[in-house]
Tab-separated table of C-alpha atoms in Angstrom:
chain	number	residue	atom	x	y	z
R	1	UNK	CA	195.867	177.197	34.813
R	2	UNK	CA	193.980	173.877	35.450
R	3	UNK	CA	190.304	174.042	36.558
R	4	UNK	CA	189.522	173.453	40.224
R	5	UNK	CA	189.669	169.841	41.129
R	6	UNK	CA	191.826	168.887	38.103
R	7	UNK	CA	195.528	168.441	38.523
R	8	UNK	CA	196.336	168.273	34.745
R	9	UNK	CA	196.754	164.550	34.773
R	10	UNK	CA	194.443	162.025	32.941
R	11	UNK	CA	193.259	159.662	35.722
R	12	UNK	CA	192.481	156.986	33.099
R	13	UNK	CA	196.025	157.162	31.707
R	14	UNK	CA	197.545	157.220	35.202
R	15	UNK	CA	195.667	154.081	36.218
R	16	UNK	CA	193.703	155.933	38.960
R	17	UNK	CA	190.255	154.752	38.004
R	18	UNK	CA	188.971	151.602	39.577
R	19	UNK	CA	188.961	148.496	37.391
R	20	UNK	CA	185.407	147.671	38.049
R	21	UNK	CA	184.260	151.259	37.242
R	22	UNK	CA	186.053	151.084	33.918
R	23	UNK	CA	184.558	147.687	33.194
R	24	UNK	CA	181.080	149.061	33.968
R	25	UNK	CA	181.562	152.161	31.800
R	26	UNK	CA	182.560	150.100	28.777
R	27	UNK	CA	179.593	147.758	29.436
R	28	UNK	CA	177.163	150.650	29.421
R	29	UNK	CA	178.278	151.537	25.776
R	30	UNK	CA	178.303	147.871	24.539
R	31	UNK	CA	176.198	144.764	24.885
R	32	UNK	CA	179.177	142.733	26.142
R	33	UNK	CA	182.733	143.262	27.263
R	34	UNK	CA	185.032	140.369	27.597
R	35	UNK	CA	188.425	140.381	29.435
R	36	UNK	CA	190.854	137.549	28.704
R	37	UNK	CA	194.541	136.847	28.718
R	38	UNK	CA	196.683	136.398	25.683
R	39	UNK	CA	195.887	132.680	25.578
R	40	UNK	CA	192.217	133.330	25.173
R	41	UNK	CA	191.057	132.344	28.656
R	42	UNK	CA	188.168	134.505	29.897
R	43	UNK	CA	188.743	136.389	33.103
R	44	UNK	CA	185.630	138.412	33.386
R	45	UNK	CA	182.415	139.144	31.446
R	46	UNK	CA	180.325	142.332	31.795
R	47	UNK	CA	177.079	142.767	30.137
R	48	UNK	CA	175.190	145.805	28.994
R	49	UNK	CA	171.717	146.623	30.300
R	50	UNK	CA	170.074	145.572	27.073
R	51	UNK	CA	171.818	142.275	26.668
R	52	UNK	CA	169.493	139.523	25.631
R	53	UNK	CA	171.733	136.617	26.477
R	54	UNK	CA	172.881	137.209	30.135
R	55	UNK	CA	172.490	133.551	31.293
R	56	UNK	CA	174.604	132.286	28.297
R	57	UNK	CA	177.375	134.898	28.524
R	58	UNK	CA	178.122	134.582	32.242
R	59	UNK	CA	178.893	130.871	31.775
R	60	UNK	CA	182.116	131.870	29.823
R	61	UNK	CA	184.120	133.134	32.825
R	62	UNK	CA	187.445	131.088	33.497
R	63	UNK	CA	186.901	129.082	30.261
R	64	UNK	CA	188.667	129.123	26.934
R	65	UNK	CA	186.803	131.632	24.708
R	66	UNK	CA	187.295	129.249	21.802
R	67	UNK	CA	184.703	126.968	23.405
R	68	UNK	CA	182.038	129.536	23.090
R	69	UNK	CA	182.530	129.967	19.408
R	70	UNK	CA	180.932	128.368	16.285
R	71	UNK	CA	183.451	126.301	14.234
R	72	UNK	CA	183.492	128.869	11.550
R	73	UNK	CA	184.452	131.677	13.938
R	74	UNK	CA	187.353	130.022	15.724
R	75	UNK	CA	189.894	130.728	12.921
R	76	UNK	CA	188.880	134.448	12.790
R	77	UNK	CA	189.184	134.719	16.585
R	78	UNK	CA	192.680	133.199	16.606
R	79	UNK	CA	193.959	135.385	13.831
R	80	UNK	CA	192.761	138.640	15.529
R	81	UNK	CA	193.968	137.372	18.965
R	82	UNK	CA	197.467	136.770	17.574
R	83	UNK	CA	197.459	140.234	15.976
R	84	UNK	CA	196.480	142.040	19.201
R	85	UNK	CA	198.812	139.829	21.379
R	86	UNK	CA	201.809	140.992	19.324
R	87	UNK	CA	200.708	144.728	18.988
R	88	UNK	CA	201.525	147.560	21.283
R	89	UNK	CA	199.031	148.996	23.778
R	90	UNK	CA	197.058	152.014	22.535
R	91	UNK	CA	197.459	150.990	18.880
R	92	UNK	CA	194.443	151.737	16.671
R	93	UNK	CA	192.169	148.720	16.649
R	94	UNK	CA	191.457	146.789	13.454
R	95	UNK	CA	187.973	146.748	12.033
R	96	UNK	CA	185.351	144.774	13.968
R	97	UNK	CA	185.265	141.042	13.635
R	98	UNK	CA	181.882	139.167	13.639
R	99	UNK	CA	181.938	136.028	15.639
R	100	UNK	CA	179.114	133.490	16.120
R	101	UNK	CA	178.208	131.934	19.464
R	102	UNK	CA	176.126	128.714	19.169
R	103	UNK	CA	173.092	128.226	21.422
R	104	UNK	CA	170.722	125.393	21.986
R	105	UNK	CA	168.316	124.188	19.213
R	106	UNK	CA	170.915	125.112	16.508
R	107	UNK	CA	170.589	128.737	16.897
R	108	UNK	CA	173.486	131.230	16.830
R	109	UNK	CA	174.250	134.615	18.375
R	110	UNK	CA	176.265	136.893	16.015
R	111	UNK	CA	178.419	139.433	17.864
R	112	UNK	CA	180.608	142.220	16.386
R	113	UNK	CA	183.866	142.456	18.453
R	114	UNK	CA	186.750	144.926	18.521
R	115	UNK	CA	190.008	143.781	20.185
R	116	UNK	CA	191.980	145.963	22.540
R	117	UNK	CA	195.245	145.333	24.451
R	118	UNK	CA	195.101	147.219	27.755
R	119	UNK	CA	198.184	149.264	28.671
R	120	UNK	CA	200.555	147.888	31.142
R	121	UNK	CA	198.855	144.462	31.461
R	122	UNK	CA	198.541	141.174	29.838
R	123	UNK	CA	194.716	141.650	29.470
R	124	UNK	CA	192.933	141.806	26.178
R	125	UNK	CA	189.483	143.494	26.143
R	126	UNK	CA	186.887	142.500	23.595
R	127	UNK	CA	184.035	145.072	23.151
R	128	UNK	CA	181.061	143.440	21.479
R	129	UNK	CA	177.682	144.405	19.998
R	130	UNK	CA	175.003	141.837	19.778
R	131	UNK	CA	173.805	141.680	16.088
R	132	UNK	CA	170.866	139.398	16.739
R	133	UNK	CA	168.390	142.165	16.210
R	134	UNK	CA	169.914	143.013	12.909
R	135	UNK	CA	170.003	139.342	11.914
R	136	UNK	CA	166.350	138.873	12.899
R	137	UNK	CA	165.415	141.851	10.683
R	138	UNK	CA	167.450	140.499	7.757
R	139	UNK	CA	165.772	137.056	8.201
R	140	UNK	CA	162.364	138.678	8.353
R	141	UNK	CA	163.270	140.586	5.135
R	142	UNK	CA	164.368	137.419	3.368
R	143	UNK	CA	161.165	135.574	4.458
R	144	UNK	CA	159.013	138.479	3.303
R	145	UNK	CA	160.884	138.651	-0.042
R	146	UNK	CA	160.403	134.908	-0.592
R	147	UNK	CA	156.739	135.144	0.389
R	148	UNK	CA	156.317	138.109	-2.060
R	149	UNK	CA	158.032	136.143	-4.824
R	150	UNK	CA	155.828	133.019	-4.153
R	151	UNK	CA	152.687	135.182	-4.211
R	152	UNK	CA	153.847	136.965	-7.394
R	153	UNK	CA	154.552	133.570	-9.032
R	154	UNK	CA	151.054	132.426	-8.120
R	155	UNK	CA	149.540	135.619	-9.452
R	156	UNK	CA	151.503	135.259	-12.667
R	157	UNK	CA	150.573	131.532	-13.061
R	158	UNK	CA	146.885	132.273	-12.548
R	159	UNK	CA	146.991	135.214	-15.040
R	160	UNK	CA	148.862	133.047	-17.591
R	161	UNK	CA	146.221	130.315	-17.355
R	162	UNK	CA	143.407	132.864	-17.757
R	163	UNK	CA	145.145	134.285	-20.827
R	164	UNK	CA	145.563	130.738	-22.302
R	165	UNK	CA	141.956	130.068	-21.841
R	166	UNK	CA	140.869	133.414	-23.281
R	167	UNK	CA	143.220	132.842	-26.217
R	168	UNK	CA	141.711	129.523	-27.094
R	169	UNK	CA	138.038	130.064	-26.498
R	170	UNK	CA	135.763	130.809	-29.424
R	171	UNK	CA	133.512	132.979	-27.206
R	172	UNK	CA	133.709	136.771	-27.414
R	173	UNK	CA	134.374	137.760	-23.818
R	174	UNK	CA	135.792	140.810	-22.106
R	175	UNK	CA	136.778	141.292	-18.465
R	176	UNK	CA	136.170	144.893	-17.228
R	177	UNK	CA	137.233	146.603	-14.019
R	178	UNK	CA	133.987	147.991	-12.702
R	179	UNK	CA	135.641	150.909	-10.967
R	180	UNK	CA	137.531	152.363	-13.812
R	181	UNK	CA	135.814	150.827	-16.900
R	182	UNK	CA	139.124	149.578	-18.329
R	183	UNK	CA	139.568	146.195	-20.067
R	184	UNK	CA	141.482	143.676	-17.987
R	185	UNK	CA	141.518	140.726	-20.385
R	186	UNK	CA	139.767	139.913	-23.691
R	187	UNK	CA	139.400	136.762	-25.712
R	188	UNK	CA	140.794	136.569	-29.256
R	189	UNK	CA	137.301	136.684	-30.940
R	190	UNK	CA	136.300	139.739	-28.840
R	191	UNK	CA	139.494	141.562	-29.741
R	192	UNK	CA	138.909	140.697	-33.458
R	193	UNK	CA	135.410	142.065	-33.306
R	194	UNK	CA	136.752	145.487	-32.176
R	195	UNK	CA	139.594	145.371	-34.642
R	196	UNK	CA	142.286	145.032	-31.930
R	197	UNK	CA	144.719	142.428	-30.489
R	198	UNK	CA	144.301	141.001	-27.094
R	199	UNK	CA	147.473	142.850	-25.868
R	200	UNK	CA	146.160	146.177	-27.311
R	201	UNK	CA	142.773	145.679	-25.586
R	202	UNK	CA	144.224	145.622	-22.089
R	203	UNK	CA	143.912	148.959	-20.468
R	204	UNK	CA	141.500	150.396	-23.162
R	205	UNK	CA	138.315	152.047	-22.026
R	206	UNK	CA	135.096	150.068	-22.663
R	207	UNK	CA	133.408	153.429	-23.327
R	208	UNK	CA	135.945	154.166	-26.017
R	209	UNK	CA	135.331	150.712	-27.642
R	210	UNK	CA	131.585	151.180	-27.682
R	211	UNK	CA	131.921	154.848	-28.966
R	212	UNK	CA	130.611	156.411	-25.762
R	213	UNK	CA	132.104	159.640	-24.210
R	214	UNK	CA	131.313	158.970	-20.639
R	215	UNK	CA	132.053	155.960	-18.552
R	216	UNK	CA	130.428	156.950	-15.275
R	217	UNK	CA	126.917	155.311	-15.822
R	218	UNK	CA	127.824	152.991	-18.665
R	219	UNK	CA	128.649	149.852	-16.492
R	220	UNK	CA	125.412	150.265	-14.428
R	221	UNK	CA	123.432	150.665	-17.680
R	222	UNK	CA	124.988	147.467	-19.130
R	223	UNK	CA	124.313	145.565	-15.878
R	224	UNK	CA	120.719	146.642	-16.006
R	225	UNK	CA	119.931	145.435	-19.533
R	226	UNK	CA	121.678	143.957	-22.654
R	227	UNK	CA	122.892	146.283	-25.360
R	228	UNK	CA	123.253	145.901	-29.073
R	229	UNK	CA	126.770	146.547	-30.421
R	230	UNK	CA	127.507	147.226	-34.095
R	231	UNK	CA	130.752	145.527	-35.067
R	232	UNK	CA	130.794	146.676	-38.765
R	233	UNK	CA	131.300	143.942	-41.298
R	234	UNK	CA	130.905	141.251	-38.600
R	235	UNK	CA	127.320	142.402	-38.052
R	236	UNK	CA	125.408	143.245	-34.868
R	237	UNK	CA	125.994	141.641	-31.473
R	238	UNK	CA	124.186	141.668	-28.159
R	239	UNK	CA	126.403	142.482	-25.115
R	240	UNK	CA	125.315	140.853	-21.875
R	241	UNK	CA	127.094	141.368	-18.553
R	242	UNK	CA	127.693	139.683	-15.181
R	243	UNK	CA	129.278	141.170	-12.190
R	244	UNK	CA	131.472	139.332	-9.641
R	245	UNK	CA	134.374	139.944	-7.414
R	246	UNK	CA	137.932	138.706	-8.093
R	247	UNK	CA	140.741	139.244	-5.370
R	248	UNK	CA	138.361	141.685	-3.655
R	249	UNK	CA	137.928	143.916	-6.726
R	250	UNK	CA	134.567	144.261	-8.577
R	251	UNK	CA	134.946	142.854	-12.154
R	252	UNK	CA	132.316	142.735	-14.940
R	253	UNK	CA	132.298	139.944	-17.623
R	254	UNK	CA	130.967	141.167	-20.811
R	255	UNK	CA	129.875	138.568	-23.451
R	256	UNK	CA	129.091	139.329	-27.130
R	257	UNK	CA	126.658	136.953	-28.892
R	258	UNK	CA	125.748	137.127	-32.600
R	259	UNK	CA	122.432	138.660	-33.615
R	260	UNK	CA	120.834	137.690	-36.852
R	261	UNK	CA	123.410	136.780	-39.568
R	262	UNK	CA	126.334	138.012	-37.569
R	263	UNK	CA	129.197	135.620	-37.050
R	264	UNK	CA	132.024	135.303	-34.447
R	265	UNK	CA	135.482	135.142	-35.641
R	266	UNK	CA	136.855	131.736	-34.663
R	267	UNK	CA	140.159	131.482	-32.688
R	268	UNK	CA	143.103	130.298	-34.779
R	269	UNK	CA	143.777	127.013	-32.901
R	270	UNK	CA	147.200	126.580	-34.430
R	271	UNK	CA	148.279	130.120	-33.435
R	272	UNK	CA	146.757	129.679	-30.044
R	273	UNK	CA	148.747	126.510	-29.500
R	274	UNK	CA	151.957	128.222	-30.496
R	275	UNK	CA	151.275	131.029	-28.149
R	276	UNK	CA	150.529	128.591	-25.379
R	277	UNK	CA	153.773	126.802	-26.068
R	278	UNK	CA	155.711	130.104	-25.973
R	279	UNK	CA	153.988	131.015	-22.660
R	280	UNK	CA	154.587	127.574	-21.024
R	281	UNK	CA	158.156	126.776	-22.280
R	282	UNK	CA	160.941	126.794	-19.738
R	283	UNK	CA	163.113	128.909	-22.024
R	284	UNK	CA	162.846	132.682	-21.669
R	285	UNK	CA	161.424	134.305	-24.795
R	286	UNK	CA	161.014	137.977	-25.529
R	287	UNK	CA	160.362	140.364	-28.479
R	288	UNK	CA	161.684	143.841	-28.942
R	289	UNK	CA	161.354	146.453	-31.593
R	290	UNK	CA	164.438	147.729	-33.491
R	291	UNK	CA	165.114	150.388	-30.835
R	292	UNK	CA	165.458	147.653	-28.121
R	293	UNK	CA	162.129	148.238	-26.277
R	294	UNK	CA	160.668	145.031	-25.005
R	295	UNK	CA	157.066	144.533	-26.430
R	296	UNK	CA	156.395	140.960	-25.250
R	297	UNK	CA	157.903	138.566	-22.666
R	298	UNK	CA	156.861	135.080	-21.459
R	299	UNK	CA	156.898	133.608	-18.003
R	300	UNK	CA	160.536	132.357	-18.372
R	301	UNK	CA	161.720	135.942	-19.037
R	302	UNK	CA	159.845	137.077	-15.935
R	303	UNK	CA	161.572	134.389	-13.835
R	304	UNK	CA	165.049	135.406	-15.112
R	305	UNK	CA	164.451	139.227	-14.364
R	306	UNK	CA	162.475	138.459	-11.157
R	307	UNK	CA	159.747	140.725	-12.388
R	308	UNK	CA	156.376	140.493	-10.557
R	309	UNK	CA	154.277	140.856	-13.686
R	310	UNK	CA	154.699	141.327	-17.384
R	311	UNK	CA	154.142	145.086	-17.312
R	312	UNK	CA	157.408	145.374	-15.280
R	313	UNK	CA	159.403	144.132	-18.316
R	314	UNK	CA	157.237	145.160	-21.256
R	315	UNK	CA	158.099	148.786	-22.264
R	316	UNK	CA	161.569	148.595	-20.650
R	317	UNK	CA	164.785	148.736	-22.794
R	318	UNK	CA	166.285	145.236	-23.227
R	319	UNK	CA	169.754	146.731	-22.438
R	320	UNK	CA	168.425	147.201	-18.818
R	321	UNK	CA	168.527	143.399	-18.282
R	322	UNK	CA	171.743	142.605	-20.138
R	323	UNK	CA	175.026	142.204	-18.370
R	324	UNK	CA	176.926	144.788	-20.376
R	325	UNK	CA	173.925	146.926	-20.965
R	326	UNK	CA	174.136	149.154	-24.106
R	327	UNK	CA	177.292	147.413	-25.285
R	328	UNK	CA	175.523	144.102	-25.439
R	329	UNK	CA	172.585	145.661	-27.234
R	330	UNK	CA	174.693	147.465	-29.730
R	331	UNK	CA	176.458	144.235	-30.629
R	332	UNK	CA	173.088	142.367	-31.039
R	333	UNK	CA	171.308	145.209	-32.922
R	334	UNK	CA	174.282	145.587	-35.373
R	335	UNK	CA	174.391	141.895	-36.124
R	336	UNK	CA	170.579	141.640	-36.613
R	337	UNK	CA	170.689	144.714	-38.944
R	338	UNK	CA	173.193	142.889	-41.110
R	339	UNK	CA	171.936	139.319	-40.856
R	340	UNK	CA	168.482	137.996	-40.014
R	341	UNK	CA	169.810	135.666	-37.316
R	342	UNK	CA	172.173	135.763	-34.396
R	343	UNK	CA	173.139	132.190	-33.505
R	344	UNK	CA	174.615	132.677	-30.122
R	345	UNK	CA	175.561	135.718	-27.839
R	346	UNK	CA	176.931	135.142	-24.314
R	347	UNK	CA	176.009	137.568	-21.565
R	348	UNK	CA	174.191	137.838	-18.239
R	349	UNK	CA	170.617	138.552	-17.445
R	350	UNK	CA	170.267	141.119	-14.639
R	351	UNK	CA	167.423	140.515	-12.077
R	352	UNK	CA	165.498	142.828	-9.822
R	353	UNK	CA	167.470	141.953	-6.706
R	354	UNK	CA	170.990	142.170	-8.192
R	355	UNK	CA	170.947	138.565	-9.360
R	356	UNK	CA	173.156	137.720	-12.399
R	357	UNK	CA	172.414	134.686	-14.531
R	358	UNK	CA	174.900	133.699	-17.238
R	359	UNK	CA	173.030	133.019	-20.419
R	360	UNK	CA	173.303	132.589	-24.168
R	361	UNK	CA	170.978	134.520	-26.456
R	362	UNK	CA	169.734	133.484	-29.896
R	363	UNK	CA	167.937	136.068	-31.887
R	364	UNK	CA	166.103	136.441	-35.256
R	365	UNK	CA	164.738	139.439	-37.172
R	366	UNK	CA	161.175	139.196	-38.489
R	367	UNK	CA	158.487	141.424	-40.036
R	368	UNK	CA	154.927	141.624	-38.774
R	369	UNK	CA	152.297	144.170	-39.811
R	370	UNK	CA	154.833	146.037	-41.831
R	371	UNK	CA	157.157	146.508	-38.840
R	372	UNK	CA	160.469	144.936	-37.989
R	373	UNK	CA	160.932	143.087	-34.705
R	374	UNK	CA	163.662	141.153	-32.942
R	375	UNK	CA	162.729	137.803	-31.269
R	376	UNK	CA	165.066	136.300	-28.597
R	377	UNK	CA	165.412	132.888	-26.935
R	378	UNK	CA	167.413	132.913	-23.667
R	379	UNK	CA	168.944	129.780	-22.180
R	380	UNK	CA	170.922	129.613	-19.008
R	381	UNK	CA	174.660	128.943	-19.644
R	382	UNK	CA	175.849	125.778	-17.964
R	383	UNK	CA	179.380	126.812	-16.727
R	384	UNK	CA	180.193	123.310	-15.685
R	385	UNK	CA	179.834	121.802	-19.129
R	386	UNK	CA	182.808	122.522	-21.207
R	387	UNK	CA	185.074	120.590	-23.389
R	388	UNK	CA	187.941	122.987	-22.855
R	389	UNK	CA	190.632	121.719	-20.440
R	390	UNK	CA	191.294	123.893	-17.493
R	391	UNK	CA	194.140	126.210	-17.582
R	392	UNK	CA	197.043	124.747	-15.642
R	393	UNK	CA	200.038	127.090	-15.108
R	394	UNK	CA	202.250	124.119	-14.293
R	395	UNK	CA	201.665	122.573	-17.722
R	396	UNK	CA	202.396	125.682	-19.814
R	397	UNK	CA	202.956	125.282	-23.557
R	398	UNK	CA	206.369	123.822	-24.296
R	399	UNK	CA	207.331	126.708	-26.495
R	400	UNK	CA	207.277	128.981	-23.399
R	401	UNK	CA	209.146	126.555	-21.225
R	402	UNK	CA	211.849	126.325	-23.901
R	403	UNK	CA	212.346	130.094	-23.700
R	404	UNK	CA	213.435	129.915	-20.101
R	405	UNK	CA	217.283	130.381	-20.038
R	406	UNK	CA	217.343	131.563	-23.593
R	407	UNK	CA	215.769	134.992	-23.181
R	408	UNK	CA	214.740	137.485	-20.438
R	409	UNK	CA	211.598	137.012	-18.231
R	410	UNK	CA	210.351	140.320	-19.587
R	411	UNK	CA	210.438	138.967	-23.179
R	412	UNK	CA	208.761	135.705	-22.145
R	413	UNK	CA	205.869	137.692	-20.452
R	414	UNK	CA	205.581	139.915	-23.433
R	415	UNK	CA	205.183	136.934	-25.804
R	416	UNK	CA	202.697	135.242	-23.533
R	417	UNK	CA	200.697	138.487	-23.273
R	418	UNK	CA	200.563	138.661	-27.075
R	419	UNK	CA	199.112	135.139	-27.333
R	420	UNK	CA	196.420	135.932	-24.767
R	421	UNK	CA	195.616	139.148	-26.477
R	422	UNK	CA	195.145	137.583	-29.843
R	423	UNK	CA	192.920	134.945	-28.382
R	424	UNK	CA	190.738	137.614	-26.791
R	425	UNK	CA	190.479	139.563	-29.993
R	426	UNK	CA	189.647	136.464	-31.989
R	427	UNK	CA	186.961	135.578	-29.442
R	428	UNK	CA	185.463	139.093	-29.572
R	429	UNK	CA	185.261	139.012	-33.387
R	430	UNK	CA	183.620	135.595	-33.314
R	431	UNK	CA	181.069	136.780	-30.782
R	432	UNK	CA	180.159	139.840	-32.819
R	433	UNK	CA	180.150	138.188	-36.245
R	434	UNK	CA	183.419	140.041	-37.175
R	435	UNK	CA	181.751	143.357	-36.387
R	436	UNK	CA	184.891	145.335	-35.491
R	437	UNK	CA	183.196	148.310	-34.008
R	438	UNK	CA	181.206	146.139	-31.737
R	439	UNK	CA	184.293	144.012	-30.863
R	440	UNK	CA	186.221	147.219	-30.009
R	441	UNK	CA	183.373	148.220	-27.669
R	442	UNK	CA	183.371	144.777	-26.001
R	443	UNK	CA	187.132	144.877	-25.413
R	444	UNK	CA	187.026	148.605	-24.183
R	445	UNK	CA	189.282	149.582	-27.047
R	446	UNK	CA	189.070	152.484	-29.513
R	447	UNK	CA	188.393	151.490	-33.096
R	448	UNK	CA	191.854	152.679	-34.103
R	449	UNK	CA	193.568	150.622	-31.399
R	450	UNK	CA	191.767	147.536	-32.477
R	451	UNK	CA	192.912	148.011	-36.102
R	452	UNK	CA	196.533	148.385	-34.899
R	453	UNK	CA	196.199	145.010	-33.074
R	454	UNK	CA	194.467	143.344	-35.932
R	455	UNK	CA	197.417	144.386	-38.246
R	456	UNK	CA	199.792	143.170	-35.560
R	457	UNK	CA	198.241	139.712	-35.397
R	458	UNK	CA	197.458	139.435	-39.156
R	459	UNK	CA	193.702	139.320	-38.446
R	460	UNK	CA	192.565	141.993	-40.891
R	461	UNK	CA	191.281	139.454	-43.428
R	462	UNK	CA	187.587	138.968	-42.570
R	463	UNK	CA	185.729	135.712	-42.988
R	464	UNK	CA	183.475	135.613	-46.125
R	465	UNK	CA	179.956	136.953	-45.489
R	466	UNK	CA	180.691	138.665	-42.234
R	467	UNK	CA	180.369	142.314	-41.213
R	468	UNK	CA	183.666	144.359	-41.048
R	469	UNK	CA	182.313	147.581	-39.957
């Protein structure tokens, strides 16, 4: 039994609800509701309470809706209008279509519309949601991201200049964070006095370098009066300090001057020049250990990876930034394990914001301080520069054209596939230095499947001096 006041019939389906009331109800749930005929001429426009463009939207009535759209939106509108005009009433609507409405001063209003054909009429109703607020947030995010990247670049540039100066100076100087007592930067002579490298000095405790157990009062004591420091075979030095602020943080500059017969180790100008060149070059350069952990990276590598500072890259696995991840690294490591050099390896460098830069890697294996390291030079791949002619399906090789009419299409496609498959296998073998295990991984094949195809295409005979494993 139907409840009191309800006769069992849906008033909306029976057409008993007033048109204005229906239009108002839809408007309260949307930012804009547009009624038009099948030709796209607007009959009425109803706006939600929170609409930000009331004056602009009301001017659409009795005009062609196309005239309110940006050029890039007209095609999308006509496609969706044609679809709805030929559909039946009550049919499920297609996904929303985003259309842009131009305003003065070159601005645009993005609106997401769904199209609906009203039952028993020629009227098409567009229910729209103003995306301006979302677009504003996106633009603010982009501006913030660009500002952050610009500030990060400035910080990296300033830090790089400081490190170049510290690397080339013949003074023994150390920058200390006053709050923590940790070494921020050290010149090469200062690092040599303590038996360290400039890289290893960063983050070390000044108290530990001076053989102290506590750091709480050490900085204040040093600021109050100079201190003698015994540097072993180098002799005795006097440490003087000066406090200042950098970027709002208290920093202490410690300087070591020789006492008596003590001598400062001079900076290696040639090595310093080479390090400065590596730091300033436009090519990305980085060094890893044999396990693939990055231990050093220059400014170019930070630009490729969009890293804010060197510590965001150093300590991370190189595979993290390679397009094919562990597969790329396995190919590189296997090649360098067999040969001291990798001439070229094509891949992509992955950035922090999902950027992908096609590059070629050159690598070398070297030994330093009894350990083995891999050094890499990264150059962006110019996809527009190629001597290979574009693939033109109209001008297929004559041998395939000659098969038409002599054999079945299935056989022709099979032969064509064999040619392409052989080319891909040969390319993978060339990229991996004929390392078949690495080539199988690159092609997503099992090692056994690759051997079957190598026999099939008579590619089992390896080139002299290459790795067949």
